[in-house]
Amino acid sequence: AQSVTQLDSQVPVFEEAPVELRCNYSSSVSVYLFWYVQYPNQGLQLLLKYLSGSTLVESINGFEAEFNKSQTSFHLRKPSVHISDTAEYFCAVSDSGGYQKVTFGIGTKLQVIP
Amino acid sequence: DGGITQSPKYLFRKEGQNVTLSCEQNLNHDAMYWYRQDPGQGLRLIYYSQIVNDFQKGDIAEGYSVSREKKESFPLTVTSAQKNPTAFYLCASTTPGQGGQPQHFGDGTRLSIL
């Protein structure tokens, strides 16, 4: 069985400050890791993913996440947030099987304060 | 542009009534999913389908039913047996079996009780 823990349900941060959204996972098999973003009343959009290779992955809008196998973590970071980053962020883990069961965390609401 | 269309965006259900949520995709994806989203609980899997004319129960299938007669369509019926149907429902699709493929989401249907 696999599980995802997002340690913070809400994270307030001032505009232009750095932010880290924490995600830990557990799984007995090899996994793929994802971060999705959800704006109000919309579906989820893929932000970035880790499949293999370099443990640091980046998105086009300045977010990055680092896969740490020993700590079973996949924390999301941004060095300087904007108002437009206000949204809910979901960490997800997928197994490598054919069905690809995806388990989502409960989400972290990022509130950027002007 | 390819994507997933969910309709209606808002839906109201009367006591004892069945309602059907529509999900259509033109991404040529084989696998489709239905999730339920409640505040603070993340996404929970209701049903999934890997191929036409086949579907499987997810973690919270009781009170719901689905069909998959066409590759493009995966409607969800919320039956009167679902005693707490108020939630945000998300449909997703992906290409299974290729390892680490992200899920693409529609913009959701918000269901409320009258």
XYZ file of N, CA, C and O in Angstrom, chain A residues 10-112:
412
model
N -2.358 24.450 5.602
C -2.346 25.824 5.090
C -0.975 26.434 5.328
O -0.374 26.224 6.386
N -0.508 27.200 4.348
C 0.769 27.883 4.476
C 0.594 29.326 4.025
O 0.423 29.584 2.826
N 0.591 30.276 4.960
C 0.577 31.687 4.570
C 2.013 32.186 4.389
O 2.899 31.853 5.180
N 2.220 32.990 3.350
C 3.561 33.514 3.096
C 3.431 34.868 2.404
O 2.510 35.085 1.606
N 4.331 35.771 2.721
C 4.296 37.085 2.100
C 4.826 37.014 0.666
O 5.690 36.191 0.328
N 4.284 37.896 -0.147
C 4.727 37.970 -1.539
C 6.230 38.218 -1.606
O 6.784 38.972 -0.814
N 6.880 37.546 -2.542
C 8.317 37.594 -2.802
C 9.144 36.833 -1.765
O 10.376 36.796 -1.865
N 8.512 36.221 -0.793
C 9.228 35.381 0.172
C 9.344 33.964 -0.373
O 8.570 33.560 -1.242
N 10.288 33.182 0.135
C 10.390 31.775 -0.288
C 9.350 30.915 0.419
O 8.834 31.270 1.479
N 9.067 29.767 -0.177
C 8.093 28.853 0.422
C 8.531 27.412 0.198
O 9.182 27.091 -0.808
N 8.182 26.559 1.154
C 8.390 25.120 1.003
C 7.115 24.416 1.430
O 6.618 24.633 2.541
N 6.590 23.574 0.573
C 5.428 22.749 0.890
C 5.925 21.314 1.029
O 6.517 20.767 0.099
N 5.646 20.716 2.169
C 6.251 19.430 2.488
C 5.369 18.252 2.082
O 4.145 18.304 2.208
N 6.045 17.199 1.614
C 5.354 15.981 1.196
C 6.237 14.791 1.540
O 7.407 14.738 1.156
N 5.671 13.838 2.254
C 6.343 12.570 2.519
C 5.464 11.438 2.021
O 4.242 11.529 2.039
N 6.070 10.378 1.560
C 5.312 9.267 1.021
C 5.824 7.958 1.604
O 6.912 7.889 2.159
N 5.019 6.928 1.465
C 5.469 5.587 1.800
C 4.961 4.631 0.739
O 3.847 4.792 0.233
N 5.803 3.694 0.381
C 5.437 2.709 -0.628
C 6.408 1.547 -0.560
O 7.578 1.737 -0.234
N 5.927 0.376 -0.884
C 6.775 -0.808 -0.859
C 7.387 -1.097 -2.228
O 8.177 -2.017 -2.375
N 7.023 -0.294 -3.221
C 7.558 -0.501 -4.567
C 8.089 0.823 -5.102
O 7.927 1.863 -4.481
N 8.704 0.735 -6.274
C 9.187 1.963 -6.905
C 8.003 2.853 -7.257
O 6.940 2.374 -7.638
N 8.201 4.145 -7.125
C 7.096 5.073 -7.340
C 7.490 6.207 -8.264
O 8.667 6.471 -8.509
N 6.459 6.851 -8.748
C 6.584 8.116 -9.445
C 5.906 9.165 -8.575
O 4.911 8.885 -7.921
N 6.439 10.367 -8.587
C 5.943 11.418 -7.703
C 5.513 12.632 -8.500
O 6.153 12.990 -9.501
N 4.446 13.268 -8.053
C 3.857 14.393 -8.767
C 3.468 15.491 -7.785
O 3.135 15.226 -6.637
N 3.480 16.708 -8.297
C 2.819 17.821 -7.645
C 1.805 18.387 -8.639
O 2.133 18.651 -9.801
N 0.566 18.563 -8.129
C -0.493 19.184 -8.907
C -0.906 20.477 -8.210
O -0.824 20.593 -6.987
N -1.438 21.424 -9.001
C -1.962 22.669 -8.446
C -3.426 22.792 -8.832
O -3.834 22.391 -9.935
N -4.225 23.301 -7.894
C -5.654 23.494 -8.141
C -6.049 24.910 -7.765
O -5.897 25.326 -6.613
N -6.576 25.641 -8.743
C -7.140 26.970 -8.497
C -8.619 26.806 -8.172
O -9.236 25.799 -8.549
N -9.234 27.783 -7.503
C -10.613 27.634 -7.048
C -11.567 27.217 -8.156
O -11.538 27.767 -9.261
N -12.382 26.218 -7.842
C -13.422 25.716 -8.752
C -12.876 25.211 -10.082
O -13.556 25.296 -11.119
N -11.675 24.715 -10.060
C -11.078 24.122 -11.249
C -10.546 22.734 -10.925
O -10.481 22.324 -9.762
N -10.166 22.022 -11.964
C -9.537 20.731 -11.768
C -8.065 20.885 -11.422
O -7.555 22.001 -11.287
N -7.397 19.759 -11.260
C -5.978 19.795 -10.949
C -5.148 19.898 -12.226
O -5.511 19.332 -13.260
N -4.045 20.612 -12.123
C -3.109 20.729 -13.240
C -1.747 20.220 -12.781
O -1.317 20.523 -11.674
N -1.085 19.483 -13.653
C 0.246 18.986 -13.301
C 1.229 20.135 -13.185
O 1.328 20.977 -14.087
N 1.961 20.170 -12.085
C 2.978 21.200 -11.877
C 4.357 20.650 -12.242
O 5.117 21.261 -12.983
N 4.697 19.487 -11.705
C 5.940 18.816 -12.058
C 5.873 17.355 -11.625
O 4.971 16.973 -10.877
N 6.826 16.579 -12.128
C 6.824 15.157 -11.818
C 8.246 14.621 -11.732
O 9.166 15.145 -12.378
N 8.415 13.589 -10.912
C 9.677 12.872 -10.842
C 9.424 11.430 -11.284
O 8.598 10.727 -10.701
N 10.136 11.020 -12.316
C 10.025 9.644 -12.791
C 11.316 8.880 -12.519
O 11.294 7.757 -12.000
N 12.439 9.463 -12.886
C 13.744 8.854 -12.663
C 14.796 9.897 -13.003
O 14.476 11.021 -13.410
N 16.070 9.544 -12.813
C 17.138 10.449 -13.196
C 17.409 11.486 -12.130
O 17.389 11.195 -10.933
N 17.635 12.710 -12.549
C 17.969 13.792 -11.620
C 16.903 13.932 -10.550
O 15.712 13.951 -10.849
N 17.352 14.054 -9.320
C 16.391 14.116 -8.212
C 15.753 15.494 -8.070
O 14.801 15.651 -7.323
N 16.277 16.485 -8.774
C 15.707 17.830 -8.728
C 14.932 18.073 -10.015
O 15.475 18.003 -11.117
N 13.659 18.366 -9.871
C 12.821 18.632 -11.038
C 12.244 20.030 -10.921
O 11.989 20.519 -9.820
N 12.050 20.653 -12.073
C 11.606 22.043 -12.081
C 10.360 22.211 -12.948
O 10.144 21.463 -13.904
N 9.562 23.225 -12.603
C 8.418 23.566 -13.431
C 8.721 24.848 -14.197
O 9.704 25.540 -13.905
N 7.856 25.187 -15.134
C 8.114 26.353 -15.964
C 7.842 27.658 -15.222
O 8.273 28.713 -15.652
N 7.156 27.618 -14.095
C 6.829 28.856 -13.390
C 7.619 29.009 -12.090
O 7.156 29.661 -11.148
N 8.805 28.409 -12.031
C 9.724 28.688 -10.933
C 9.664 27.753 -9.742
O 10.456 27.885 -8.814
N 8.742 26.811 -9.716
C 8.714 25.823 -8.641
C 9.737 24.714 -8.925
O 10.056 24.429 -10.074
N 10.219 24.107 -7.859
C 11.081 22.948 -7.988
C 10.800 21.987 -6.838
O 10.276 22.378 -5.791
N 11.109 20.723 -7.064
C 10.927 19.711 -6.025
C 12.105 18.757 -6.078
O 12.650 18.488 -7.158
N 12.483 18.264 -4.938
C 13.621 17.352 -4.857
C 13.187 16.020 -4.283
O 12.608 15.958 -3.192
N 13.473 14.972 -5.016
C 13.181 13.623 -4.556
C 14.293 13.165 -3.620
O 15.467 13.188 -3.991
N 13.924 12.795 -2.407
C 14.895 12.308 -1.432
C 14.462 10.908 -1.008
O 13.549 10.744 -0.195
N 15.123 9.914 -1.554
C 14.708 8.532 -1.318
C 14.920 8.117 0.128
O 14.085 7.430 0.716
N 16.012 8.542 0.727
C 16.309 8.121 2.099
C 15.311 8.699 3.093
O 14.977 8.069 4.101
N 14.823 9.900 2.808
C 13.841 10.526 3.689
C 12.414 10.354 3.152
O 11.478 10.879 3.767
N 12.260 9.656 2.075
C 10.961 9.447 1.402
C 10.178 10.755 1.340
O 9.014 10.839 1.765
N 10.834 11.764 0.789
C 10.202 13.073 0.708
C 10.266 13.614 -0.716
O 11.121 13.208 -1.524
N 9.372 14.546 -0.988
C 9.313 15.213 -2.298
C 8.774 16.616 -2.055
O 7.699 16.978 -2.491
N 9.531 17.425 -1.357
C 9.095 18.766 -0.974
C 9.118 19.718 -2.165
O 10.026 19.675 -2.999
N 8.158 20.616 -2.190
C 8.020 21.611 -3.262
C 8.513 22.961 -2.755
O 8.137 23.381 -1.655
N 9.309 23.644 -3.577
C 9.880 24.920 -3.136
C 9.757 25.957 -4.244
O 9.700 25.634 -5.433
N 9.704 27.204 -3.804
C 9.818 28.323 -4.738
C 10.550 29.440 -4.021
O 10.196 29.788 -2.890
N 11.572 30.016 -4.630
C 12.389 31.019 -3.947
C 11.681 32.355 -3.724
O 12.022 33.092 -2.804
N 10.673 32.662 -4.557
C 9.988 33.942 -4.443
C 8.573 33.792 -4.996
O 8.398 33.601 -6.205
N 7.581 33.861 -4.118
C 6.210 33.594 -4.570
C 5.523 34.874 -5.028
O 5.867 35.981 -4.603
N 4.513 34.670 -5.896
C 3.689 35.766 -6.389
C 2.252 35.559 -5.940
O 1.859 34.442 -5.589
N 1.487 36.616 -6.002
C 0.071 36.533 -5.651
C -0.609 35.429 -6.452
O -1.457 34.693 -5.938
N -0.225 35.303 -7.694
C -0.866 34.318 -8.576
C -0.578 32.869 -8.183
O -1.196 31.954 -8.718
N 0.349 32.672 -7.261
C 0.643 31.310 -6.780
C -0.359 30.843 -5.720
O -0.316 29.683 -5.304
N -1.232 31.722 -5.283
C -2.257 31.345 -4.313
C -3.144 30.263 -4.914
O -3.805 30.466 -5.929
N -3.138 29.101 -4.282
C -3.851 27.933 -4.808
C -3.685 26.799 -3.806
O -3.032 26.942 -2.784
N -4.278 25.647 -4.142
C -4.075 24.455 -3.335
C -3.158 23.507 -4.095
O -3.310 23.316 -5.304
N -2.217 22.930 -3.384
C -1.194 22.085 -4.006
C -1.310 20.664 -3.458
O -1.396 20.459 -2.246
N -1.322 19.713 -4.380
C -1.472 18.310 -4.015
C -0.228 17.528 -4.426
O 0.196 17.593 -5.584
N 0.291 16.775 -3.484
C 1.358 15.823 -3.770
C 0.703 14.475 -4.076
O -0.324 14.119 -3.464
N 1.259 13.736 -5.025
C 0.673 12.451 -5.392
C 1.763 11.442 -5.687
O 2.849 11.796 -6.154
N 1.461 10.174 -5.418
C 2.402 9.089 -5.694
C 1.688 8.047 -6.536
O 0.512 7.745 -6.333
N 2.402 7.531 -7.520
C 1.855 6.523 -8.415
C 2.796 5.338 -8.452
O 4.015 5.523 -8.512
N 2.236 4.137 -8.427
C 3.111 2.977 -8.539
C 3.429 2.721 -10.003
O 2.915 3.383 -10.895
N 4.300 1.808 -10.231
C 4.789 1.564 -11.589
C 4.019 0.458 -12.284
O 4.406 -0.003 -13.344
N 2.901 0.043 -11.701
C 2.117 -1.022 -12.301
C 1.304 -0.535 -13.493
O 1.229 0.643 -13.771
N 0.710 -1.481 -14.177
C -0.039 -1.140 -15.374
C -1.247 -0.261 -15.105
O -1.565 0.613 -15.898
N -1.898 -0.464 -13.977
C -3.075 0.352 -13.670
C -2.675 1.733 -13.192
O -3.379 2.695 -13.400
N -1.527 1.824 -12.603
C -1.057 3.113 -12.087
C -2.003 3.711 -11.067
O -2.611 4.766 -11.297
N -2.177 3.043 -9.955
C -2.967 3.604 -8.866
C -2.270 4.847 -8.353
O -1.078 4.840 -8.066
N -3.026 5.930 -8.264
C -2.487 7.199 -7.795
C -3.093 7.516 -6.445
O -4.307 7.452 -6.268
N -2.253 7.845 -5.503
C -2.705 8.256 -4.177
C -2.347 9.719 -3.981
O -1.197 10.115 -4.187
N -3.336 10.509 -3.607
C -3.147 11.947 -3.423
C -3.055 12.280 -1.943
O -3.697 11.651 -1.103
N -2.266 13.307 -1.622
C -2.288 13.870 -0.295
C -3.532 14.719 -0.104
O -4.318 14.919 -1.034
N -3.715 15.226 1.118
C -4.924 15.990 1.402
C -4.848 17.423 0.924
O -5.829 18.155 0.987
N -3.690 17.834 0.432
C -3.559 19.172 -0.118
C -3.013 20.185 0.884
O -3.226 20.067 2.086
N -2.305 21.180 0.356
C -1.812 22.314 1.139
C -2.264 23.593 0.465
O -1.984 23.793 -0.722
N -2.974 24.418 1.213
C -3.428 25.695 0.655
C -2.335 26.741 0.859
O -1.976 27.051 2.003
N -1.831 27.253 -0.229
C -0.824 28.312 -0.179
C -1.529 29.659 -0.315
O -2.217 29.906 -1.310
N -1.396 30.491 0.699
C -1.997 31.824 0.690
C -0.872 32.850 0.624
O -0.102 32.997 1.586
N -0.766 33.537 -0.497
C 0.275 34.556 -0.650
C -0.304 35.896 -0.226
O -1.324 36.344 -0.758
